[in-house]
Amino acid sequence: MIGMVAAMGIACTPTVQMAAPKEPITVNLNVKIQHEVYVKVDRDVDELFNEKGLF
Amino acid sequence: MKISVRFSVLILALCLSLPVLGMSLEAAKQALDAVKQKGLAGETPSGYLQTVKPDQHAEEVVKAINEARRDEYARIAQNHNIPVTQVETVAGKKAIEQTPAGQFVLKDGKWVKK
């Protein structure tokens, strides 16, 4: 009986662990994409500062 | 004779009405540095200029420059498919950072001399 419960516990653990990492991955991707946009915008704004005489 | 008088009146009227239409962008660009150095206008976190104290000339320069900035911000925002406010924020931060010592920047709603 105890052995069976322990076996079930072990058998169940992987499914719990499988579900967990899914969310952080999408969050990280969003951060990465947003950062990329900021870098590009930054470059455009820099050009604006250097060329147009508006600052 | 009469026609030429009328014509010159028309030209004169046009010349007088031009300043009312506001300052040209080129004139504003050339006046910008002096206006900032005199402490008449400063940079704000919104990415736009603002007059530090009421001044007709500075007001016109600020208006012309801000309109041109707004167009450029909109263009950049469209290029990257992001809201204009994000471009304004990046530009405002950079403008305040790059303001040389002795000129005004708006911080927490108050004018501060850098």
mmCIF file of C-alpha atoms in Angstrom:
data_model
loop_
_atom_site.group_PDB
_atom_site.id
_atom_site.type_symbol
_atom_site.label_atom_id
_atom_site.label_comp_id
_atom_site.label_asym_id
_atom_site.label_seq_id
_atom_site.Cartn_x
_atom_site.Cartn_y
_atom_site.Cartn_z
ATOM 1 C CA MET A 1 0.000 0.000 0.000
ATOM 2 C CA ILE A 2 2.676 2.524 1.052
ATOM 3 C CA GLY A 3 4.786 1.451 -1.865
ATOM 4 C CA MET A 4 1.899 2.022 -4.250
ATOM 5 C CA VAL A 5 1.267 5.549 -2.911
ATOM 6 C CA ALA A 6 4.968 6.352 -3.242
ATOM 7 C CA ALA A 7 5.005 4.965 -6.794
ATOM 8 C CA MET A 8 1.968 7.069 -7.691
ATOM 9 C CA GLY A 9 3.629 10.115 -6.196
ATOM 10 C CA ILE A 10 6.716 9.621 -8.317
ATOM 11 C CA ALA A 11 4.640 8.891 -11.379
ATOM 12 C CA CYS A 12 2.661 12.091 -10.964
ATOM 13 C CA THR A 13 5.573 14.428 -10.292
ATOM 14 C CA PRO A 14 6.807 14.765 -13.905
ATOM 15 C CA THR A 15 3.418 15.965 -15.201
ATOM 16 C CA VAL A 16 3.398 18.714 -12.565
ATOM 17 C CA GLN A 17 6.910 19.786 -13.518
ATOM 18 C CA MET A 18 6.127 19.711 -17.233
ATOM 19 C CA ALA A 19 3.364 22.301 -16.922
ATOM 20 C CA ALA A 20 5.399 24.826 -14.925
ATOM 21 C CA PRO A 21 8.087 26.111 -17.381
ATOM 22 C CA LYS A 22 5.615 27.064 -20.119
ATOM 23 C CA GLU A 23 4.722 30.536 -18.844
ATOM 24 C CA PRO A 24 8.158 32.024 -18.097
ATOM 25 C CA ILE A 25 9.270 31.254 -21.644
ATOM 26 C CA THR A 26 6.554 33.422 -23.230
ATOM 27 C CA VAL A 27 7.274 36.229 -20.763
ATOM 28 C CA ASN A 28 10.946 36.153 -21.660
ATOM 29 C CA LEU A 29 10.133 36.333 -25.365
ATOM 30 C CA ASN A 30 7.983 39.408 -24.847
ATOM 31 C CA VAL A 31 10.734 41.146 -22.933
ATOM 32 C CA LYS A 32 13.203 40.296 -25.682
ATOM 33 C CA ILE A 33 10.955 41.615 -28.463
ATOM 34 C CA GLN A 34 10.145 44.795 -26.565
ATOM 35 C CA HIS A 35 13.824 45.371 -25.861
ATOM 36 C CA GLU A 36 14.576 45.018 -29.564
ATOM 37 C CA VAL A 37 11.913 47.617 -30.395
ATOM 38 C CA TYR A 38 13.407 49.978 -27.843
ATOM 39 C CA VAL A 39 16.891 49.587 -29.304
ATOM 40 C CA LYS A 40 15.555 50.412 -32.772
ATOM 41 C CA VAL A 41 13.505 53.364 -31.525
ATOM 42 C CA ASP A 42 16.537 54.560 -29.607
ATOM 43 C CA ARG A 43 18.573 54.582 -32.803
ATOM 44 C CA ASP A 44 15.857 56.508 -34.674
ATOM 45 C CA VAL A 45 15.588 59.045 -31.869
ATOM 46 C CA ASP A 46 19.372 59.438 -31.867
ATOM 47 C CA GLU A 47 19.250 60.238 -35.585
ATOM 48 C CA LEU A 48 16.559 62.798 -34.864
ATOM 49 C CA PHE A 49 18.831 64.445 -32.291
ATOM 50 C CA ASN A 50 21.810 64.553 -34.623
ATOM 51 C CA GLU A 51 20.293 65.541 -37.943
ATOM 52 C CA LYS A 52 17.189 67.629 -37.798
ATOM 53 C CA GLY A 53 18.113 70.440 -35.415
ATOM 54 C CA LEU A 54 14.957 69.927 -33.394
ATOM 55 C CA PHE A 55 16.827 69.482 -30.093
ATOM 56 C CA MET B 1 -2.169 102.752 -62.053
ATOM 57 C CA LYS B 2 -5.148 101.841 -59.909
ATOM 58 C CA ILE B 3 -4.483 98.148 -60.362
ATOM 59 C CA SER B 4 -0.877 98.461 -59.309
ATOM 60 C CA VAL B 5 -1.934 100.338 -56.151
ATOM 61 C CA ARG B 6 -4.407 97.599 -55.313
ATOM 62 C CA PHE B 7 -1.767 94.996 -55.998
ATOM 63 C CA SER B 8 0.773 96.634 -53.716
ATOM 64 C CA VAL B 9 -1.873 96.930 -50.981
ATOM 65 C CA LEU B 10 -2.494 93.210 -51.352
ATOM 66 C CA ILE B 11 1.242 92.448 -51.110
ATOM 67 C CA LEU B 12 1.539 94.684 -48.060
ATOM 68 C CA ALA B 13 -1.431 92.958 -46.415
ATOM 69 C CA LEU B 14 0.162 89.561 -47.090
ATOM 70 C CA CYS B 15 3.459 90.662 -45.585
ATOM 71 C CA LEU B 16 1.734 91.952 -42.469
ATOM 72 C CA SER B 17 -0.332 88.784 -42.033
ATOM 73 C CA LEU B 18 2.647 86.422 -42.325
ATOM 74 C CA PRO B 19 3.969 86.818 -38.757
ATOM 75 C CA VAL B 20 0.504 85.921 -37.454
ATOM 76 C CA LEU B 21 0.758 82.540 -39.171
ATOM 77 C CA GLY B 22 3.657 81.667 -36.894
ATOM 78 C CA MET B 23 7.349 81.128 -37.229
ATOM 79 C CA SER B 24 8.832 79.034 -39.994
ATOM 80 C CA LEU B 25 10.494 75.825 -38.891
ATOM 81 C CA GLU B 26 13.903 76.925 -40.187
ATOM 82 C CA ALA B 27 13.738 80.187 -38.226
ATOM 83 C CA ALA B 28 12.676 78.260 -35.139
ATOM 84 C CA LYS B 29 15.579 75.811 -35.480
ATOM 85 C CA GLN B 30 18.041 78.679 -35.697
ATOM 86 C CA ALA B 31 16.518 80.426 -32.677
ATOM 87 C CA LEU B 32 16.209 77.271 -30.574
ATOM 88 C CA ASP B 33 19.688 77.227 -29.037
ATOM 89 C CA ALA B 34 19.545 80.872 -27.979
ATOM 90 C CA VAL B 35 16.084 80.423 -26.466
ATOM 91 C CA LYS B 36 17.301 77.440 -24.442
ATOM 92 C CA GLN B 37 20.533 79.125 -23.390
ATOM 93 C CA LYS B 38 18.661 82.205 -22.193
ATOM 94 C CA GLY B 39 16.548 79.943 -19.995
ATOM 95 C CA LEU B 40 13.329 80.876 -21.780
ATOM 96 C CA ALA B 41 12.438 77.294 -22.648
ATOM 97 C CA GLY B 42 13.426 73.813 -21.490
ATOM 98 C CA GLU B 43 12.981 70.099 -22.137
ATOM 99 C CA THR B 44 10.193 68.076 -20.521
ATOM 100 C CA PRO B 45 9.882 64.291 -19.949
ATOM 101 C CA SER B 46 7.044 64.276 -22.494
ATOM 102 C CA GLY B 47 9.575 64.736 -25.313
ATOM 103 C CA TYR B 48 8.440 68.280 -26.036
ATOM 104 C CA LEU B 49 9.686 71.770 -25.252
ATOM 105 C CA GLN B 50 7.908 74.139 -22.924
ATOM 106 C CA THR B 51 8.452 77.810 -22.085
ATOM 107 C CA VAL B 52 9.868 78.382 -18.615
ATOM 108 C CA LYS B 53 8.178 81.784 -18.316
ATOM 109 C CA PRO B 54 5.770 83.599 -20.648
ATOM 110 C CA ASP B 55 7.635 84.994 -23.655
ATOM 111 C CA GLN B 56 6.083 85.630 -27.059
ATOM 112 C CA HIS B 57 9.184 84.830 -29.129
ATOM 113 C CA ALA B 58 10.082 81.698 -27.147
ATOM 114 C CA GLU B 59 6.457 80.573 -27.331
ATOM 115 C CA GLU B 60 6.559 80.699 -31.147
ATOM 116 C CA VAL B 61 9.863 78.819 -31.332
ATOM 117 C CA VAL B 62 8.570 76.133 -28.968
ATOM 118 C CA LYS B 63 5.353 75.734 -30.945
ATOM 119 C CA ALA B 64 7.115 75.335 -34.299
ATOM 120 C CA ILE B 65 9.719 72.906 -32.934
ATOM 121 C CA ASN B 66 7.139 70.831 -31.050
ATOM 122 C CA GLU B 67 4.981 70.458 -34.140
ATOM 123 C CA ALA B 68 7.963 69.200 -36.120
ATOM 124 C CA ARG B 69 8.913 66.846 -33.283
ATOM 125 C CA ARG B 70 5.370 65.487 -33.140
ATOM 126 C CA ASP B 71 5.536 64.603 -36.840
ATOM 127 C CA GLU B 72 8.889 62.860 -36.428
ATOM 128 C CA TYR B 73 7.727 60.911 -33.363
ATOM 129 C CA ALA B 74 4.644 59.782 -35.281
ATOM 130 C CA ARG B 75 6.820 58.633 -38.185
ATOM 131 C CA ILE B 76 9.119 56.598 -35.902
ATOM 132 C CA ALA B 77 6.144 55.094 -34.046
ATOM 133 C CA GLN B 78 4.570 54.032 -37.312
ATOM 134 C CA ASN B 79 7.841 52.484 -38.526
ATOM 135 C CA HIS B 80 7.998 50.236 -35.456
ATOM 136 C CA ASN B 81 4.262 49.799 -35.025
ATOM 137 C CA ILE B 82 4.259 51.107 -31.445
ATOM 138 C CA PRO B 83 2.284 53.876 -29.720
ATOM 139 C CA VAL B 84 3.589 57.432 -30.194
ATOM 140 C CA THR B 85 3.723 57.867 -26.405
ATOM 141 C CA GLN B 86 6.545 55.291 -26.226
ATOM 142 C CA VAL B 87 8.640 57.260 -28.720
ATOM 143 C CA GLU B 88 7.854 60.475 -26.829
ATOM 144 C CA THR B 89 9.031 58.891 -23.576
ATOM 145 C CA VAL B 90 12.317 57.675 -25.092
ATOM 146 C CA ALA B 91 12.919 61.097 -26.684
ATOM 147 C CA GLY B 92 12.021 62.982 -23.502
ATOM 148 C CA LYS B 93 14.427 60.906 -21.427
ATOM 149 C CA LYS B 94 17.212 61.392 -23.951
ATOM 150 C CA ALA B 95 16.556 65.130 -24.352
ATOM 151 C CA ILE B 96 16.800 65.680 -20.599
ATOM 152 C CA GLU B 97 19.954 63.552 -20.377
ATOM 153 C CA GLN B 98 21.627 65.493 -23.184
ATOM 154 C CA THR B 99 20.659 68.952 -21.932
ATOM 155 C CA PRO B 100 23.894 70.789 -21.091
ATOM 156 C CA ALA B 101 24.509 72.282 -17.659
ATOM 157 C CA GLY B 102 22.902 75.670 -17.077
ATOM 158 C CA GLN B 103 19.747 74.950 -19.078
ATOM 159 C CA PHE B 104 16.299 74.105 -17.763
ATOM 160 C CA VAL B 105 14.644 70.678 -17.589
ATOM 161 C CA LEU B 106 11.245 69.830 -16.128
ATOM 162 C CA LYS B 107 11.517 67.299 -13.279
ATOM 163 C CA ASP B 108 8.467 66.189 -11.278
ATOM 164 C CA GLY B 109 6.581 69.211 -12.618
ATOM 165 C CA LYS B 110 9.223 71.737 -11.556
ATOM 166 C CA TRP B 111 11.832 73.592 -13.614
ATOM 167 C CA VAL B 112 15.347 72.607 -12.580
ATOM 168 C CA LYS B 113 18.586 74.132 -13.840
ATOM 169 C CA LYS B 114 20.951 71.354 -14.819
#
